[in-house]
Amino acid sequence: RINKLADGKRILCHAYRMEPAEIVEKIKGLTPNEVEAANRAEATALLMRAGYRVYRPESDCYGEDLILRTPSGELRAVQLKGRPTVDWNRYGKEKDLWMLFPDPKSSTAMRRKWFLVPHNELYEWVKGRHGHTPKWQESWNYPHVPKELGLFLEKFALISS
């Protein structure tokens, strides 16, 4: 397809549709910084479609990756993660942070399920299930959203309008 620019010049535009398997292969080759940037862009687009205003602090201080104004007008400080994660020392206590993360196992071809949940509420839920284990260090993360966690998180799922 050929598009005409405002100055009359013409450029050739090529639309290429990747299949889901190709997208997964491309994602596997990204650096951690590229994955974080892609997650931030994906989450920002979803949040905006769901009626949030999204602001990015100049620096990542106190765990605040994003500041959201909810559709009802509330402000929320948000930590963006690539998987379900809790950490009392970094994100808990009086910080009042919300965690924003996708289910890493959900469709990687554009339609992942995302969750926006208060850190301390998620922390208490996770602590109730894993706080007695030897690996518990007031922090925990999951490689994906298991069924039981998914049931807890359902009320925190982001739905775009």
N, CA, C and O of each residue as an XYZ file, in Angstrom:
644
protein
N       0.847     -1.163      0.000
C       0.000      0.000      0.000
C       0.897      1.231      0.000
O       1.914      1.253      0.693
N       0.537      2.250     -0.764
C       1.321      3.481     -0.830
C       0.521      4.595     -0.165
O      -0.642      4.821     -0.499
N       1.156      5.289      0.779
C       0.541      6.432      1.453
C       1.199      7.713      0.974
O       2.388      7.729      0.654
N       0.421      8.788      0.925
C       0.953     10.089      0.533
C       1.128     10.926      1.799
O       0.196     11.049      2.594
N       2.314     11.499      1.989
C       2.597     12.368      3.119
C       2.096     13.775      2.837
O       1.749     14.097      1.701
N       2.057     14.612      3.864
C       1.559     15.979      3.736
C       2.348     16.787      2.713
O       1.790     17.655      2.042
N       3.643     16.508      2.589
C       4.464     17.272      1.643
C       4.398     16.699      0.221
O       5.155     17.119     -0.654
N       3.504     15.751     -0.001
C       3.320     15.181     -1.328
C       4.189     13.977     -1.630
O       3.977     13.302     -2.637
N       5.170     13.691     -0.769
C       6.023     12.522     -0.990
C       5.210     11.259     -0.745
O       4.221     11.268     -0.012
N       5.638     10.202     -1.358
C       4.938      8.934     -1.205
C       5.846      7.941     -0.492
O       7.051      7.894     -0.740
N       5.257      7.154      0.392
C       6.013      6.114      1.078
C       5.273      4.791      0.925
O       4.047      4.756      0.818
N       6.024      3.728      0.918
C       5.460      2.397      0.819
C       5.228      1.865      2.224
O       6.155      1.830      3.033
N       4.009      1.452      2.519
C       3.672      0.893      3.828
C       3.434     -0.596      3.662
O       2.723     -1.013      2.748
N       4.004     -1.378      4.510
C       3.833     -2.820      4.442
C       3.273     -3.312      5.766
O       3.918     -3.161      6.804
N       2.111     -3.885      5.746
C       1.519     -4.441      6.965
C       1.906     -5.913      7.041
O       1.715     -6.662      6.083
N       2.444     -6.318      8.170
C       2.851     -7.698      8.364
C       2.166     -8.242      9.605
O       2.311     -7.684     10.693
N       1.437     -9.306      9.451
C       0.736     -9.918     10.579
C       1.527    -11.131     11.034
O       1.790    -12.049     10.257
N       1.906    -11.120     12.322
C       2.643    -12.256     12.867
C       1.679    -13.236     13.502
O       0.684    -12.846     14.114
N       1.978    -14.477     13.354
C       1.199    -15.528     13.990
C       1.606    -15.612     15.457
O       2.724    -15.227     15.802
N       0.706    -16.119     16.353
C       1.031    -16.207     17.790
C       2.358    -16.888     18.094
O       3.086    -16.441     18.981
N       2.688    -17.953     17.382
C       3.955    -18.655     17.641
C       5.145    -17.745     17.330
O       6.158    -17.789     18.028
N       5.022    -16.911     16.271
C       6.093    -15.980     15.929
C       6.245    -14.919     17.014
O       7.363    -14.525     17.347
N       5.139    -14.461     17.559
C       5.176    -13.447     18.620
C       5.886    -14.010     19.847
O       6.723    -13.337     20.449
N       5.550    -15.242     20.215
C       6.191    -15.884     21.374
C       7.694    -15.973     21.159
O       8.462    -15.695     22.080
N       8.128    -16.352     19.968
C       9.564    -16.439     19.678
C      10.236    -15.074     19.777
O      11.345    -14.966     20.301
N       9.575    -14.036     19.281
C      10.127    -12.678     19.371
C      10.261    -12.250     20.829
O      11.271    -11.661     21.212
N       9.242    -12.543     21.646
C       9.254    -12.172     23.063
C      10.399    -12.859     23.784
O      11.053    -12.250     24.631
N      10.651    -14.121     23.459
C      11.726    -14.869     24.126
C      13.085    -14.238     23.886
O      13.994    -14.410     24.698
N      13.243    -13.510     22.789
C      14.526    -12.914     22.454
C      14.740    -11.525     23.018
O      15.794    -10.933     22.782
N      13.782    -10.978     23.757
C      13.907     -9.634     24.298
C      14.776     -9.613     25.551
O      14.827    -10.583     26.307
N      15.451     -8.496     25.753
C      16.214     -8.309     26.982
C      15.236     -7.977     28.113
O      14.096     -7.604     27.836
N      15.647     -8.103     29.368
C      14.755     -7.737     30.475
C      14.241     -6.296     30.373
O      13.078     -6.040     30.686
N      15.091     -5.347     29.939
C      14.641     -3.957     29.789
C      13.602     -3.832     28.683
O      12.655     -3.056     28.808
N      13.769     -4.588     27.601
C      12.788     -4.558     26.515
C      11.462     -5.160     26.959
O      10.398     -4.658     26.597
N      11.520     -6.239     27.746
C      10.290     -6.857     28.261
C       9.561     -5.877     29.168
O       8.341     -5.735     29.077
N      10.306     -5.192     30.050
C       9.686     -4.208     30.945
C       9.032     -3.083     30.147
O       7.921     -2.663     30.472
N       9.703     -2.590     29.112
C       9.136     -1.523     28.284
C       7.886     -1.999     27.550
O       6.901     -1.267     27.458
N       7.924     -3.224     27.030
C       6.754     -3.778     26.333
C       5.590     -3.964     27.303
O       4.446     -3.660     26.965
N       5.878     -4.463     28.513
C       4.821     -4.618     29.520
C       4.215     -3.268     29.889
O       2.996     -3.147     30.015
N       5.057     -2.257     30.061
C       4.569     -0.926     30.421
C       3.659     -0.378     29.317
O       2.607      0.193     29.604
N       4.065     -0.552     28.059
C       3.250     -0.062     26.942
C       1.922     -0.818     26.861
O       0.869     -0.213     26.661
N       1.979     -2.139     27.016
C       0.755     -2.956     26.969
C      -0.193     -2.577     28.103
O      -1.392     -2.399     27.888
N       0.360     -2.454     29.317
C      -0.465     -2.118     30.484
C      -1.046     -0.717     30.358
O      -2.209     -0.495     30.694
N      -0.242      0.234     29.875
C      -0.721      1.604     29.714
C      -1.897      1.657     28.752
O      -2.900      2.313     29.035
N      -1.785      0.975     27.621
C      -2.876      0.960     26.642
C      -4.139      0.349     27.247
O      -5.235      0.877     27.056
N      -3.992     -0.751     27.968
C      -5.146     -1.401     28.595
C      -5.792     -0.482     29.632
O      -7.015     -0.342     29.662
N      -4.979      0.139     30.475
C      -5.495      1.036     31.505
C      -6.240      2.219     30.888
O      -7.303      2.605     31.373
N      -5.693      2.787     29.835
C      -6.350      3.924     29.183
C      -7.691      3.508     28.585
O      -8.672      4.246     28.683
N      -7.736      2.332     27.969
C      -9.007      1.847     27.415
C     -10.021      1.563     28.522
O     -11.228      1.607     28.284
N      -9.536      1.270     29.734
C     -10.425      0.992     30.859
C     -10.824      2.272     31.603
O     -11.529      2.202     32.610
N     -10.383      3.434     31.122
C     -10.817      4.696     31.706
C      -9.855      5.319     32.701
O     -10.196      6.320     33.332
N      -8.665      4.758     32.861
C      -7.662      5.320     33.767
C      -6.835      6.373     33.027
O      -6.686      6.318     31.806
N      -6.300      7.334     33.791
C      -5.258      8.206     33.278
C      -3.954      7.688     33.851
O      -3.878      7.380     35.040
N      -2.936      7.591     33.029
C      -1.671      6.977     33.427
C      -0.559      8.018     33.380
O      -0.364      8.693     32.369
N       0.166      8.136     34.491
C       1.289      9.063     34.590
C       2.532      8.270     34.966
O       2.466      7.315     35.740
N       3.671      8.684     34.404
C       4.937      8.004     34.686
C       5.857      8.946     35.449
O       6.251      9.988     34.926
N       6.201      8.588     36.679
C       7.127      9.424     37.441
C       8.470      9.540     36.716
O       8.863      8.637     35.977
N       9.155     10.637     36.930
C      10.461     10.849     36.295
C      11.481      9.800     36.748
O      12.390      9.454     35.994
N      11.332      9.300     37.964
C      12.242      8.268     38.456
C      11.430      7.228     39.228
O      10.333      7.505     39.713
N      11.984      6.051     39.326
C      11.329      4.957     40.050
C      11.709      5.086     41.524
O      12.710      4.521     41.967
N      10.911      5.826     42.273
C      11.163      6.035     43.703
C      10.081      5.360     44.519
O       8.904      5.410     44.163
N      10.474      4.732     45.602
C       9.544      4.117     46.549
C       8.662      3.061     45.881
O       7.554      2.794     46.347
N       9.141      2.467     44.807
C       8.394      1.416     44.133
C       7.307      1.915     43.207
O       6.526      1.112     42.698
N       7.229      3.215     42.971
C       6.177      3.783     42.123
C       6.627      3.820     40.669
O       7.378      4.709     40.268
N       6.170      2.859     39.888
C       6.464      2.840     38.453
C       5.472      3.691     37.675
O       5.828      4.321     36.679
N       4.229      3.706     38.133
C       3.156      4.462     37.486
C       2.291      5.114     38.556
O       2.202      4.622     39.681
N       1.662      6.215     38.199
C       0.630      6.823     39.027
C      -0.643      6.793     38.195
O      -0.644      7.244     37.049
N      -1.715      6.271     38.752
C      -2.981      6.168     38.031
C      -4.026      7.082     38.656
O      -4.092      7.229     39.876
N      -4.830      7.686     37.809
C      -6.058      8.330     38.264
C      -7.156      7.410     37.783
O      -7.346      7.224     36.582
N      -7.888      6.828     38.742
C      -8.935      5.865     38.421
C     -10.106      6.574     37.754
O     -10.198      7.800     37.819
N     -11.000      5.831     37.117
C     -12.187      6.459     36.524
C     -13.013      7.244     37.543
O     -13.714      8.187     37.174
N     -12.937      6.860     38.837
C     -13.687      7.587     39.875
C     -12.890      8.751     40.479
O     -13.391      9.456     41.355
N     -11.637      8.955     40.008
C     -10.861     10.107     40.446
C      -9.801      9.841     41.498
O      -9.051     10.756     41.838
N      -9.704      8.624     42.031
C      -8.691      8.313     43.038
C      -7.306      8.231     42.386
O      -7.177      7.867     41.217
N      -6.269      8.579     43.171
C      -4.892      8.402     42.718
C      -4.325      7.126     43.323
O      -4.546      6.841     44.500
N      -3.596      6.361     42.521
C      -2.972      5.123     42.994
C      -1.522      5.058     42.542
O      -1.220      5.268     41.367
N      -0.618      4.766     43.488
C       0.780      4.507     43.165
C       0.886      3.026     42.815
O       0.388      2.173     43.549
N       1.534      2.724     41.696
C       1.525      1.361     41.161
C       2.939      0.857     40.892
O       3.774      1.576     40.344
N       3.191     -0.376     41.282
C       4.415     -1.098     40.951
C       4.056     -2.064     39.821
O       3.148     -2.882     39.974
N       4.755     -1.977     38.698
C       4.517     -2.841     37.545
C       5.439     -4.049     37.624
O       6.650     -3.901     37.787
N       4.874     -5.231     37.510
C       5.646     -6.474     37.536
C       5.260     -7.345     36.350
O       4.201     -7.155     35.752
N       6.106     -8.284     36.017
C       5.841     -9.217     34.931
C       5.151    -10.477     35.391
O       4.778    -11.321     34.576
N       4.977    -10.612     36.710
C       4.325    -11.793     37.296
C       3.794    -11.425     38.671
O       4.181    -10.398     39.227
N       2.901    -12.260     39.234
C       2.399    -11.985     40.592
C       3.554    -11.981     41.601
O       4.288    -12.962     41.721
N       3.702    -10.873     42.320
C       4.827    -10.705     43.244
C       4.372     -9.938     44.477
O       3.608     -8.979     44.370
N       4.843    -10.362     45.650
C       4.681     -9.595     46.887
C       6.034     -9.504     47.580
O       6.844    -10.427     47.503
N       6.272     -8.389     48.254
C       7.509     -8.202     49.005
C       7.236     -7.135     50.061
O       7.164     -5.945     49.755
N       7.087     -7.577     51.299
C       6.700     -6.672     52.379
C       7.703     -5.542     52.571
O       7.313     -4.390     52.761
N       8.999     -5.867     52.523
C      10.013     -4.849     52.778
C      10.103     -3.810     51.655
O      10.397     -2.646     51.927
N       9.863     -4.198     50.426
C       9.971     -3.260     49.308
C       8.662     -2.540     48.986
O       8.676     -1.365     48.617
N       7.523     -3.243     49.125
C       6.259     -2.681     48.648
C       5.169     -2.604     49.714
O       4.099     -2.053     49.458
N       5.425     -3.147     50.907
C       4.392     -3.205     51.930
C       4.462     -2.061     52.915
O       4.842     -0.939     52.579
N       4.083     -2.377     54.139
C       4.048     -1.416     55.245
C       3.096     -0.281     54.927
O       1.936     -0.519     54.592
N       3.570      0.946     55.028
C       2.720      2.128     54.833
C       2.792      2.693     53.416
O       2.333      3.809     53.175
N       3.356      1.944     52.484
C       3.565      2.485     51.136
C       2.286      2.593     50.323
O       2.217      3.393     49.390
N       1.285      1.815     50.653
C      -0.005      1.900     49.974
C       0.121      1.717     48.461
O      -0.545      2.403     47.686
N       0.977      0.787     48.054
C       1.183      0.516     46.627
C       0.172     -0.493     46.093
O      -0.336     -1.339     46.829
N      -0.102     -0.386     44.818
C      -0.897     -1.364     44.088
C       0.054     -2.105     43.162
O       0.997     -1.517     42.633
N      -0.192     -3.386     42.968
C       0.614     -4.194     42.061
C      -0.156     -4.374     40.758
O      -1.354     -4.655     40.766
N       0.538     -4.212     39.650
C      -0.041     -4.389     38.325
C       0.795     -5.426     37.597
O       1.995     -5.234     37.403
N       0.168     -6.528     37.192
C       0.909     -7.596     36.524
C      -0.035     -8.412     35.646
O      -1.243     -8.454     35.880
N       0.543     -9.065     34.625
C      -0.258     -9.955     33.795
C      -0.150    -11.375     34.331
O       0.705    -11.667     35.167
N      -1.015    -12.250     33.850
C      -0.797    -13.678     34.046
C       0.178    -14.079     32.957
O      -0.193    -14.105     31.784
N       1.434    -14.398     33.320
C       2.423    -14.721     32.298
C       2.038    -15.908     31.406
O       2.537    -16.015     30.286
N       1.178    -16.781     31.873
C       0.783    -17.942     31.083
C      -0.423    -17.661     30.193
O      -0.760    -18.472     29.332
N      -1.079    -16.510     30.396
C      -2.225    -16.217     29.540
C      -1.703    -15.869     28.152
O      -0.494    -15.740     27.959
N      -2.583    -15.720     27.208
C      -2.208    -15.523     25.810
C      -1.166    -14.425     25.677
O      -1.377    -13.299     26.128
N      -0.050    -14.756     25.060
C       0.986    -13.746     24.816
C       0.746    -13.050     23.490
O       1.501    -12.148     23.125
N      -0.278    -13.444     22.768
C      -0.573    -12.831     21.476
C      -1.606    -11.722     21.654
O      -2.732    -11.829     21.168
N      -1.218    -10.662     22.352
C      -1.981     -9.438     22.488
C      -3.044     -9.418     23.581
O      -3.356     -8.323     24.049
N      -3.611    -10.495     24.017
C      -4.736    -10.458     24.946
C      -4.402    -11.145     26.257
O      -5.005    -12.164     26.593
N      -3.460    -10.608     26.992
C      -3.141    -11.184     28.289
C      -4.099    -10.633     29.329
O      -4.625     -9.529     29.189
N      -4.315    -11.414     30.367
C      -5.151    -10.973     31.478
C      -4.252    -10.225     32.462
O      -3.204    -10.729     32.865
N      -4.673     -9.011     32.845
C      -3.914     -8.168     33.760
C      -4.711     -7.962     35.040
O      -5.941     -7.994     35.042
N      -3.966     -7.746     36.140
C      -4.574     -7.548     37.448
C      -3.990     -6.303     38.101
O      -2.790     -6.046     38.000
N      -4.842     -5.531     38.771
C      -4.443     -4.362     39.545
C      -4.978     -4.585     40.953
O      -6.183     -4.510     41.190
N      -4.061     -4.862     41.893
C      -4.458     -5.309     43.226
C      -3.642     -4.574     44.294
O      -2.448     -4.342     44.098
N      -4.264     -4.203     45.418
C      -3.484     -3.592     46.506
C      -2.423     -4.571     47.002
O      -2.732     -5.722     47.312
N      -1.171     -4.112     47.076
C      -0.088     -4.997     47.493
C      -0.374     -5.660     48.823
O      -0.228     -6.876     48.946
N      -0.779     -4.888     49.828
C      -0.925     -5.450     51.166
C      -2.028     -6.499     51.238
O      -1.915     -7.460     51.999
N      -3.079     -6.331     50.467
C      -4.145     -7.337     50.423
C      -3.640     -8.618     49.748
O      -3.906     -9.721     50.225
N      -2.918     -8.467     48.645
C      -2.327     -9.628     47.972
C      -1.300    -10.296     48.883
O      -1.240    -11.523     48.966
N      -0.496     -9.483     49.562
C       0.523    -10.012     50.480
C      -0.115    -10.891     51.553
O       0.354    -12.003     51.799
N      -1.170    -10.409     52.189
C      -1.827    -11.189     53.249
C      -2.390    -12.499     52.702
O      -2.322    -13.532     53.369
N      -2.943    -12.460     51.498
C      -3.472    -13.681     50.892
C      -2.343    -14.685     50.643
O      -2.473    -15.865     50.967
N      -1.244    -14.213     50.070
C      -0.099    -15.086     49.762
C       0.532    -15.598     51.059
O       0.891    -16.773     51.148
N       0.669    -14.744     52.047
C       1.254    -15.140     53.334
C       0.427    -16.246     53.983
O       0.980    -17.163     54.590
N      -0.887    -16.162     53.857
C      -1.758    -17.199     54.409
C      -1.539    -18.560     53.768
O      -1.840    -19.584     54.382
N      -1.028    -18.591     52.564
C      -0.788    -19.861     51.872
C       0.665    -20.308     51.928
O       0.933    -21.509     51.901
N       1.614    -19.374     52.004
C       3.028    -19.731     51.914
C       3.865    -19.258     53.099
O       5.051    -19.578     53.167
N       3.283    -18.503     54.039
C       4.034    -17.940     55.152
C       4.696    -18.971     56.048
O       5.647    -18.644     56.759
N       4.220    -20.200     56.032
C       4.775    -21.257     56.879
C       5.920    -22.020     56.207
O       6.568    -22.842     56.855
N       6.178    -21.765     54.934
C       7.175    -22.550     54.195
C       8.589    -22.042     54.456
O       8.775    -20.870     54.785
N       9.583    -22.911     54.313
C      10.973    -22.486     54.528
C      11.432    -21.382     53.565
O      12.302    -20.585     53.916
N      10.863    -21.326     52.370
C      11.288    -20.313     51.391
C      10.681    -18.938     51.641
O      11.087    -17.960     51.012
N       9.716    -18.850     52.549
C       9.057    -17.576     52.819
C      10.032    -16.618     53.496
O      10.562    -16.928     54.563
N      10.272    -15.465     52.891
C      11.132    -14.416     53.454
C      10.399    -13.079     53.424
O      11.000    -12.040     53.150
N       9.097    -13.110     53.707
C       8.221    -11.947     53.584
C       8.115    -11.472     52.132
O       7.773    -10.323     51.854
N       8.419    -12.393     51.223
C       8.263    -12.110     49.792
C       7.962    -13.419     49.067
O       8.292    -14.502     49.549
N       7.332    -13.299     47.907
C       6.957    -14.482     47.127
C       6.624    -14.021     45.717
O       6.115    -12.918     45.519
N       6.915    -14.874     44.739
C       6.407    -14.607     43.395
C       6.027    -15.920     42.745
O       6.524    -16.987     43.105
N       5.148    -15.815     41.793
C       4.631    -16.976     41.081
C       5.066    -16.893     39.617
O       5.084    -15.802     39.047
N       5.416    -18.020     38.999
C       5.753    -17.983     37.572
C       4.521    -17.768     36.692
O       4.641    -17.365     35.535
N       3.350    -18.036     37.239
C       2.077    -17.814     36.545
C       0.985    -17.701     37.609
O       1.268    -17.797     38.803
N      -0.247    -17.498     37.182
C      -1.355    -17.382     38.126
C      -2.019    -18.750     38.265
O      -2.764    -19.170     37.379
N      -1.750    -19.460     39.392
C      -2.422    -20.747     39.592
C      -3.918    -20.546     39.846
O      -4.361    -19.432     40.127
N      -4.676    -21.607     39.747
C      -6.133    -21.528     39.818
C      -6.623    -20.828     41.089
O      -7.463    -19.931     41.015
N      -6.108    -21.229     42.247
C      -6.570    -20.648     43.516
C      -6.280    -19.143     43.570
O      -7.125    -18.360     44.003
N      -5.092    -18.749     43.133
C      -4.754    -17.323     43.096
C      -5.643    -16.604     42.083
O      -6.085    -15.482     42.332
N      -5.905    -17.237     40.957
C      -6.777    -16.648     39.947
C      -8.165    -16.347     40.478
O      -8.767    -15.332     40.129
N      -8.672    -17.239     41.326
C      -9.986    -17.002     41.932
C      -9.956    -15.783     42.845
O     -10.882    -14.972     42.832
N      -8.891    -15.652     43.640
C      -8.734    -14.476     44.501
C      -8.607    -13.201     43.673
O      -9.194    -12.176     44.021
N      -7.839    -13.257     42.573
C      -7.560    -12.072     41.774
C      -8.696    -11.653     40.843
O      -8.673    -10.547     40.305
N      -9.674    -12.511     40.650
C     -10.733    -12.227     39.665
C     -11.354    -10.838     39.858
O     -11.625    -10.140     38.881
N     -11.578    -10.443     41.102
C     -12.203     -9.135     41.337
C     -11.260     -7.960     41.027
O     -11.690     -6.807     40.998
N      -9.972     -8.262     40.795
C      -8.994     -7.242     40.477
C      -8.582     -7.247     39.007
O      -7.674     -6.514     38.612
N      -9.248     -8.072     38.195
C      -8.921     -8.163     36.764
C      -9.265     -6.848     36.075
O     -10.291     -6.232     36.364
N      -8.407     -6.434     35.173
C      -8.649     -5.216     34.400
C      -9.459     -5.562     33.164
O      -9.119     -6.482     32.419
N     -10.503     -4.835     32.963
C     -11.361     -5.023     31.801
C     -11.403     -3.711     31.047
O     -11.763     -2.679     31.612
N     -11.036     -3.744     29.775
C     -11.112     -2.498     28.991
C     -12.518     -2.326     28.447
O     -13.220     -3.295     28.156
N     -12.905     -1.073     28.320
C     -14.271     -0.805     27.844
C     -14.310     -0.696     26.334
O     -15.375     -0.473     25.758
